[in-house]
Amino acid sequence: MNTTPSITDTLMNMVNQSIQVLSKPSVATFEQFENKGTLREAVIYVLVASIITGLLSLGSGLGGFLNGIIGTIIGFLVFTYLVHYVGKSQGGTGSLDNVAYTFALFWAPINVLVAVVSLILIITLIGIFLIPLLVIVALFINVYFAYLAVQSSMNLRESSKIWITLGVAFVGTLVASMVIAAILS
């Protein structure tokens, strides 16, 4: 008897968990869900989000769409692996599954929301000028949730250790993104 939930059930559960995480942002909220999934579910959720965001920006062509999906998945994996690795070196005790699942719960829906708002802004002539502001706001929101997610998934409480973990993961992901962009271009 197969007790593994279907992909549809998994995605619906993750959407409901994301709503909780985004509407009640706290370490405690993240901790409710950090053990509910694995790296596999996190990658599926991020893949679906990257396909949705790609479809919303198909104006860049099929190549841009495919590059976006590949870059998103690899970037997510690099970031979560680095958060886990660096977090462990800082005394964290979480698993890679905890980190990936926790980060997917906020990262995927925020990116879909940003893609939807960007599309709306692009359609309106004056909205085009607001896109840089949207990117800055999205960055700050992602950093806020990432800070909470590291506290939860890696069980780190010292601010300096959390910032070191996030900083190294950010730089490593930036380097990986540049390498991926160079390969795919």
Coordinates of N, CA and C in Angstrom, one line a residue:
M1 N 0.8 -1.2 0.0 CA 0.0 0.0 0.0 C 0.9 1.2 0.0
N2 N 0.7 2.1 -0.9 CA 1.5 3.4 -1.1 C 0.9 4.5 -0.2
T3 N 1.6 5.0 0.8 CA 1.1 6.0 1.6 C 1.7 7.4 1.3
T4 N 2.5 7.4 0.2 CA 3.1 8.7 -0.2 C 2.0 9.6 -0.8
P5 N 1.8 10.8 -0.4 CA 0.7 11.6 -0.9 C 1.1 12.0 -2.4
S6 N 0.0 12.3 -3.2 CA 0.2 12.7 -4.5 C 0.9 14.0 -4.6
I7 N 1.4 14.4 -5.8 CA 2.1 15.7 -5.9 C 1.0 16.8 -5.7
T8 N -0.2 16.5 -6.2 CA -1.2 17.5 -6.0 C -1.5 17.8 -4.6
D9 N -1.6 16.7 -3.8 CA -1.9 16.8 -2.4 C -0.7 17.5 -1.7
T10 N 0.5 17.2 -2.1 CA 1.7 17.8 -1.5 C 1.6 19.3 -1.8
L11 N 1.4 19.7 -3.0 CA 1.4 21.1 -3.4 C 0.3 21.8 -2.6
M12 N -0.9 21.2 -2.5 CA -2.0 21.9 -1.8 C -1.7 22.1 -0.3
N13 N -1.0 21.0 0.3 CA -0.6 21.2 1.7 C 0.4 22.3 1.8
M14 N 1.4 22.4 0.9 CA 2.4 23.4 1.0 C 1.8 24.8 0.8
V15 N 0.8 24.9 -0.1 CA 0.2 26.2 -0.3 C -0.5 26.6 1.0
N16 N -1.2 25.7 1.6 CA -1.8 26.1 2.9 C -0.8 26.4 4.0
Q17 N 0.3 25.7 4.0 CA 1.4 26.0 5.0 C 2.0 27.3 4.7
S18 N 2.2 27.6 3.4 CA 2.7 28.9 3.0 C 1.8 30.1 3.4
I19 N 0.5 29.9 3.3 CA -0.4 30.9 3.7 C -0.2 31.2 5.2
Q20 N 0.0 30.1 6.0 CA 0.2 30.3 7.4 C 1.5 31.0 7.7
V21 N 2.6 30.6 7.0 CA 3.9 31.2 7.2 C 3.9 32.7 6.8
L22 N 3.2 33.0 5.7 CA 3.2 34.4 5.3 C 2.3 35.3 6.1
S23 N 1.2 34.7 6.6 CA 0.2 35.5 7.3 C 0.6 35.6 8.8
K24 N 1.4 34.7 9.3 CA 1.8 34.7 10.7 C 3.3 34.5 10.8
P25 N 4.1 35.4 10.3 CA 5.5 35.2 10.3 C 6.2 35.1 11.7
S26 N 6.7 34.0 12.0 CA 7.4 33.8 13.3 C 8.2 32.5 13.2
V27 N 9.2 32.4 14.1 CA 9.9 31.2 14.2 C 9.0 30.0 14.5
A28 N 8.1 30.3 15.4 CA 7.1 29.3 15.9 C 6.3 28.7 14.7
T29 N 5.9 29.6 13.8 CA 5.1 29.2 12.7 C 5.9 28.3 11.8
F30 N 7.1 28.7 11.5 CA 8.0 27.9 10.7 C 8.2 26.5 11.3
E31 N 8.4 26.5 12.6 CA 8.7 25.3 13.3 C 7.5 24.3 13.3
Q32 N 6.3 24.8 13.1 CA 5.1 23.9 12.9 C 5.3 23.0 11.7
F33 N 6.0 23.6 10.7 CA 6.0 22.9 9.4 C 7.3 22.3 8.9
E34 N 8.4 22.7 9.6 CA 9.7 22.3 9.1 C 9.9 20.8 9.0
N35 N 9.2 20.0 9.7 CA 9.4 18.5 9.6 C 8.3 17.9 8.8
K36 N 7.5 18.7 8.1 CA 6.3 18.2 7.3 C 6.7 17.8 5.9
G37 N 8.0 18.0 5.5 CA 8.4 17.7 4.1 C 9.9 17.5 4.0
T38 N 10.3 17.2 2.8 CA 11.7 17.0 2.5 C 12.2 17.8 1.4
L39 N 13.4 17.6 1.1 CA 14.1 18.4 -0.1 C 13.3 18.1 -1.3
R40 N 12.8 16.9 -1.5 CA 12.0 16.5 -2.7 C 10.8 17.4 -2.8
E41 N 10.0 17.5 -1.8 CA 8.8 18.3 -1.9 C 9.1 19.8 -2.1
A42 N 10.2 20.2 -1.4 CA 10.6 21.6 -1.6 C 11.0 21.9 -3.1
V43 N 11.7 21.0 -3.7 CA 12.2 21.2 -5.1 C 10.9 21.2 -6.0
I44 N 10.0 20.3 -5.7 CA 8.8 20.3 -6.6 C 8.0 21.6 -6.4
Y45 N 7.9 22.1 -5.2 CA 7.2 23.4 -5.0 C 7.9 24.5 -5.7
V46 N 9.2 24.6 -5.6 CA 10.0 25.6 -6.2 C 9.9 25.5 -7.7
L47 N 9.9 24.3 -8.2 CA 9.8 24.0 -9.7 C 8.5 24.5 -10.2
V48 N 7.4 24.2 -9.5 CA 6.1 24.7 -9.9 C 6.0 26.2 -9.9
A49 N 6.6 26.8 -8.9 CA 6.6 28.3 -8.8 C 7.4 28.9 -9.9
S50 N 8.6 28.3 -10.2 CA 9.4 28.8 -11.3 C 8.7 28.7 -12.7
I51 N 7.9 27.6 -12.8 CA 7.2 27.5 -14.1 C 6.1 28.5 -14.2
I52 N 5.4 28.8 -13.1 CA 4.4 29.8 -13.1 C 5.0 31.2 -13.4
T53 N 6.1 31.5 -12.7 CA 6.7 32.8 -12.9 C 7.3 32.9 -14.3
G54 N 7.8 31.8 -14.9 CA 8.2 31.8 -16.2 C 7.1 32.0 -17.2
L55 N 6.0 31.4 -17.0 CA 4.8 31.6 -17.9 C 4.3 33.1 -17.8
L56 N 4.5 33.7 -16.7 CA 4.1 35.1 -16.5 C 5.0 36.1 -17.2
S57 N 6.2 35.6 -17.5 CA 7.2 36.4 -18.2 C 7.7 35.8 -19.5
L58 N 6.8 35.1 -20.2 CA 7.2 34.5 -21.4 C 7.6 35.4 -22.5
G59 N 7.5 36.7 -22.3 CA 7.9 37.7 -23.2 C 9.4 37.6 -23.5
S60 N 10.1 37.0 -22.6 CA 11.6 36.8 -22.9 C 11.9 35.6 -23.7
G61 N 10.9 34.9 -24.2 CA 11.1 33.8 -25.1 C 11.2 32.5 -24.4
L62 N 11.2 31.4 -25.2 CA 11.3 30.1 -24.6 C 12.7 29.8 -24.0
G63 N 13.7 30.4 -24.6 CA 15.1 30.2 -24.0 C 15.1 30.8 -22.6
G64 N 14.6 32.0 -22.5 CA 14.6 32.7 -21.2 C 13.8 32.0 -20.2
F65 N 12.6 31.4 -20.6 CA 11.8 30.6 -19.8 C 12.5 29.4 -19.2
L66 N 13.2 28.7 -20.1 CA 13.9 27.5 -19.7 C 15.1 27.8 -18.8
N67 N 15.8 28.8 -19.2 CA 17.0 29.3 -18.4 C 16.5 29.7 -17.0
G68 N 15.4 30.4 -16.9 CA 14.8 30.8 -15.6 C 14.5 29.7 -14.7
I69 N 13.9 28.6 -15.3 CA 13.6 27.4 -14.5 C 14.9 26.7 -14.0
I70 N 15.8 26.5 -14.9 CA 17.1 25.9 -14.5 C 17.8 26.7 -13.5
G71 N 17.9 28.0 -13.7 CA 18.6 28.9 -12.8 C 17.9 28.9 -11.5
T72 N 16.6 28.9 -11.5 CA 15.9 29.0 -10.2 C 16.1 27.7 -9.4
I73 N 16.0 26.6 -10.0 CA 16.2 25.3 -9.2 C 17.6 25.2 -8.7
I74 N 18.6 25.5 -9.6 CA 20.0 25.4 -9.2 C 20.3 26.4 -8.1
G75 N 19.8 27.6 -8.3 CA 20.0 28.7 -7.3 C 19.4 28.3 -5.9
F76 N 18.2 27.7 -5.9 CA 17.5 27.3 -4.7 C 18.3 26.2 -4.0
L77 N 18.8 25.2 -4.8 CA 19.5 24.1 -4.2 C 20.9 24.6 -3.6
V78 N 21.6 25.5 -4.4 CA 22.8 26.0 -3.9 C 22.6 26.8 -2.6
F79 N 21.6 27.6 -2.6 CA 21.3 28.5 -1.4 C 21.0 27.6 -0.2
T80 N 20.1 26.6 -0.4 CA 19.7 25.8 0.8 C 20.8 24.9 1.3
Y81 N 21.6 24.4 0.3 CA 22.8 23.6 0.7 C 23.8 24.4 1.5
L82 N 24.0 25.6 1.1 CA 24.9 26.5 1.8 C 24.4 27.0 3.1
V83 N 23.1 27.2 3.2 CA 22.5 27.6 4.5 C 22.7 26.4 5.5
H84 N 22.4 25.2 5.0 CA 22.6 24.0 5.8 C 24.1 23.8 6.2
Y85 N 25.0 23.9 5.3 CA 26.4 23.7 5.5 C 27.0 24.7 6.5
V86 N 26.7 26.0 6.2 CA 27.3 27.1 7.0 C 26.6 27.1 8.3
G87 N 25.3 26.9 8.3 CA 24.5 26.8 9.6 C 25.1 25.7 10.5
K88 N 25.4 24.6 10.0 CA 26.0 23.5 10.8 C 27.3 24.0 11.4
S89 N 28.1 24.7 10.5 CA 29.4 25.2 11.0 C 29.3 26.2 12.1
Q90 N 28.1 26.8 12.2 CA 27.8 27.9 13.2 C 27.2 27.3 14.4
G91 N 27.0 25.9 14.4 CA 26.4 25.3 15.6 C 25.0 24.9 15.4
G92 N 24.5 25.1 14.2 CA 23.1 24.7 13.9 C 22.9 23.2 13.9
T93 N 21.6 22.8 14.2 CA 21.3 21.4 14.3 C 20.3 20.9 13.3
G94 N 19.8 21.7 12.4 CA 18.8 21.3 11.5 C 19.3 20.4 10.3
S95 N 18.3 19.8 9.7 CA 18.7 18.9 8.5 C 18.5 19.7 7.2
L96 N 19.0 19.1 6.2 CA 18.9 19.7 4.9 C 17.4 19.8 4.5
D97 N 16.7 18.7 4.8 CA 15.2 18.7 4.5 C 14.5 19.8 5.2
N98 N 14.9 20.1 6.5 CA 14.2 21.2 7.2 C 14.5 22.5 6.6
V99 N 15.7 22.7 6.2 CA 16.1 24.0 5.5 C 15.4 24.2 4.2
A100 N 15.5 23.2 3.3 CA 14.8 23.3 2.0 C 13.3 23.5 2.1
Y101 N 12.7 22.7 2.9 CA 11.2 22.8 3.1 C 10.8 24.1 3.6
T102 N 11.5 24.6 4.7 CA 11.2 25.8 5.3 C 11.4 27.0 4.3
F103 N 12.4 27.0 3.6 CA 12.7 28.1 2.7 C 11.7 28.1 1.5
A104 N 11.3 26.9 1.0 CA 10.4 26.8 -0.1 C 9.0 27.4 0.3
L105 N 8.6 27.2 1.6 CA 7.3 27.7 2.0 C 7.1 29.2 1.9
F106 N 8.2 30.0 2.0 CA 8.0 31.4 1.7 C 8.5 31.9 0.4
W107 N 9.6 31.2 -0.1 CA 10.3 31.7 -1.3 C 9.4 31.5 -2.5
A108 N 8.8 30.3 -2.7 CA 8.0 30.1 -3.9 C 6.8 31.0 -4.0
P109 N 5.9 31.2 -3.0 CA 4.8 32.1 -3.1 C 5.2 33.6 -3.3
I110 N 6.2 34.0 -2.6 CA 6.7 35.4 -2.8 C 7.1 35.6 -4.2
N111 N 7.8 34.7 -4.8 CA 8.3 34.9 -6.2 C 7.1 34.9 -7.2
V112 N 6.1 34.0 -6.9 CA 5.0 34.1 -7.8 C 4.2 35.4 -7.7
L113 N 4.1 35.9 -6.4 CA 3.4 37.1 -6.2 C 4.1 38.3 -6.9
V114 N 5.4 38.3 -6.7 CA 6.3 39.4 -7.4 C 6.1 39.3 -8.9
A115 N 6.0 38.1 -9.5 CA 5.9 37.9 -10.9 C 4.5 38.5 -11.4
V116 N 3.5 38.2 -10.6 CA 2.1 38.7 -10.9 C 2.1 40.2 -10.8
V117 N 2.6 40.8 -9.8 CA 2.6 42.2 -9.6 C 3.5 42.9 -10.7
S118 N 4.6 42.3 -11.0 CA 5.5 42.8 -12.1 C 4.7 42.8 -13.4
L119 N 4.0 41.8 -13.7 CA 3.2 41.7 -15.0 C 2.2 42.8 -15.0
I120 N 1.5 43.0 -13.9 CA 0.5 44.1 -13.8 C 1.2 45.5 -14.0
L121 N 2.4 45.7 -13.4 CA 3.1 46.9 -13.5 C 3.6 47.2 -14.9
I122 N 4.0 46.1 -15.6 CA 4.5 46.2 -17.0 C 3.3 46.6 -17.9
I123 N 2.2 46.1 -17.6 CA 1.0 46.4 -18.5 C 0.7 47.9 -18.4
T124 N 0.8 48.5 -17.2 CA 0.5 49.9 -17.1 C 1.8 50.7 -17.4
L125 N 1.7 51.8 -18.1 CA 2.8 52.5 -18.5 C 3.6 53.1 -17.3
I126 N 2.8 53.7 -16.4 CA 3.5 54.3 -15.2 C 4.0 53.3 -14.3
G127 N 3.4 52.1 -14.3 CA 3.8 51.0 -13.4 C 5.2 50.5 -13.6
I128 N 5.7 50.7 -14.9 CA 7.1 50.2 -15.2 C 8.1 50.9 -14.3
F129 N 7.8 52.1 -13.9 CA 8.8 52.8 -13.1 C 8.8 52.3 -11.6
L130 N 7.8 51.6 -11.3 CA 7.7 51.0 -9.9 C 8.3 49.7 -9.7
I131 N 8.7 49.1 -10.8 CA 9.3 47.7 -10.8 C 10.6 47.7 -9.9
P132 N 11.5 48.7 -10.0 CA 12.7 48.7 -9.2 C 12.3 48.7 -7.7
L133 N 11.3 49.5 -7.3 CA 10.8 49.5 -6.0 C 10.3 48.2 -5.5
L134 N 9.5 47.5 -6.4 CA 9.0 46.2 -6.1 C 10.1 45.2 -5.9
V135 N 11.2 45.3 -6.6 CA 12.3 44.4 -6.5 C 13.0 44.6 -5.1
I136 N 13.1 45.8 -4.7 CA 13.7 46.2 -3.4 C 12.8 45.7 -2.2
V137 N 11.5 45.9 -2.4 CA 10.6 45.4 -1.3 C 10.6 43.9 -1.2
A138 N 10.6 43.2 -2.4 CA 10.7 41.8 -2.4 C 12.0 41.3 -1.8
L139 N 13.1 41.9 -2.0 CA 14.3 41.5 -1.4 C 14.3 41.6 0.1
F140 N 13.7 42.7 0.6 CA 13.6 42.9 2.1 C 12.7 41.9 2.7
I141 N 11.6 41.6 2.0 CA 10.6 40.6 2.5 C 11.3 39.2 2.6
N142 N 12.0 38.9 1.5 CA 12.7 37.6 1.5 C 13.8 37.5 2.5
V143 N 14.5 38.6 2.8 CA 15.6 38.5 3.8 C 14.9 38.4 5.2
Y144 N 13.8 39.0 5.4 CA 13.1 38.9 6.7 C 12.6 37.4 7.0
F145 N 12.0 36.8 5.9 CA 11.6 35.4 6.1 C 12.8 34.5 6.2
A146 N 13.8 34.8 5.4 CA 15.0 33.9 5.5 C 15.6 33.9 6.9
Y147 N 15.6 35.1 7.5 CA 16.2 35.2 8.9 C 15.4 34.3 9.8
L148 N 14.0 34.4 9.7 CA 13.2 33.6 10.6 C 13.4 32.1 10.2
A149 N 13.5 31.8 8.9 CA 13.7 30.4 8.5 C 15.0 29.8 9.0
V150 N 16.0 30.5 9.0 CA 17.3 30.0 9.6 C 17.2 29.8 11.0
Q151 N 16.5 30.7 11.8 CA 16.3 30.4 13.2 C 15.6 29.1 13.4
S152 N 14.6 28.9 12.6 CA 13.7 27.7 12.8 C 14.4 26.4 12.3
S153 N 14.8 26.4 11.0 CA 15.3 25.2 10.4 C 16.7 24.8 10.9
M154 N 17.6 25.8 11.3 CA 18.9 25.4 11.8 C 19.0 25.5 13.3
N155 N 17.9 26.0 13.9 CA 17.9 26.1 15.4 C 19.1 27.1 15.8
L156 N 19.3 28.1 15.1 CA 20.3 29.1 15.5 C 19.5 30.3 16.1
R157 N 20.0 30.9 17.1 CA 19.4 32.0 17.8 C 20.2 33.3 17.8
E158 N 21.5 33.1 17.7 CA 22.4 34.2 17.7 C 22.4 35.0 16.4
S159 N 22.1 36.2 16.5 CA 21.9 37.1 15.3 C 23.2 37.0 14.4
S160 N 24.4 37.1 15.0 CA 25.6 37.1 14.2 C 25.7 35.8 13.4
K161 N 25.4 34.7 14.0 CA 25.5 33.4 13.3 C 24.5 33.3 12.2
I162 N 23.3 33.8 12.4 CA 22.3 33.8 11.3 C 22.7 34.7 10.2
W163 N 23.2 35.9 10.4 CA 23.7 36.8 9.3 C 24.9 36.2 8.6
I164 N 25.8 35.5 9.3 CA 26.9 34.9 8.6 C 26.4 33.8 7.7
T165 N 25.5 33.0 8.2 CA 24.9 31.9 7.4 C 24.2 32.4 6.1
L166 N 23.4 33.5 6.3 CA 22.7 34.0 5.2 C 23.6 34.7 4.2
G167 N 24.6 35.4 4.7 CA 25.6 36.2 3.9 C 26.4 35.2 3.0
V168 N 26.9 34.2 3.6 CA 27.7 33.2 2.8 C 26.8 32.5 1.8
A169 N 25.6 32.1 2.2 CA 24.7 31.5 1.2 C 24.4 32.4 0.1
F170 N 24.2 33.7 0.4 CA 23.9 34.7 -0.7 C 25.0 34.8 -1.6
V171 N 26.2 35.0 -1.1 CA 27.4 35.2 -2.0 C 27.6 33.9 -2.8
G172 N 27.5 32.8 -2.2 CA 27.7 31.5 -2.9 C 26.7 31.4 -4.0
T173 N 25.4 31.7 -3.8 CA 24.4 31.6 -4.7 C 24.6 32.6 -5.9
L174 N 25.0 33.8 -5.5 CA 25.3 34.8 -6.5 C 26.4 34.3 -7.5
V175 N 27.5 33.8 -7.0 CA 28.5 33.2 -7.8 C 28.0 32.1 -8.7
A176 N 27.2 31.2 -8.1 CA 26.7 30.1 -8.9 C 25.7 30.6 -10.0
S177 N 25.0 31.6 -9.7 CA 24.1 32.2 -10.7 C 24.8 32.8 -11.8
M178 N 26.0 33.5 -11.5 CA 26.8 34.0 -12.6 C 27.4 32.9 -13.5
V179 N 27.8 31.9 -12.8 CA 28.4 30.7 -13.6 C 27.3 30.1 -14.5
I180 N 26.1 29.9 -13.9 CA 25.0 29.3 -14.7 C 24.6 30.2 -15.8
A181 N 24.5 31.5 -15.6 CA 24.2 32.5 -16.7 C 25.2 32.4 -17.8
A182 N 26.5 32.3 -17.4 CA 27.6 32.3 -18.4 C 27.5 31.0 -19.2
I183 N 27.1 29.9 -18.6 CA 27.0 28.6 -19.3 C 25.8 28.6 -20.2
L184 N 24.7 29.1 -19.7 CA 23.4 29.1 -20.5 C 23.3 30.2 -21.6
S185 N 24.2 31.1 -21.5 CA 24.1 32.2 -22.5 C 24.9 31.9 -23.8

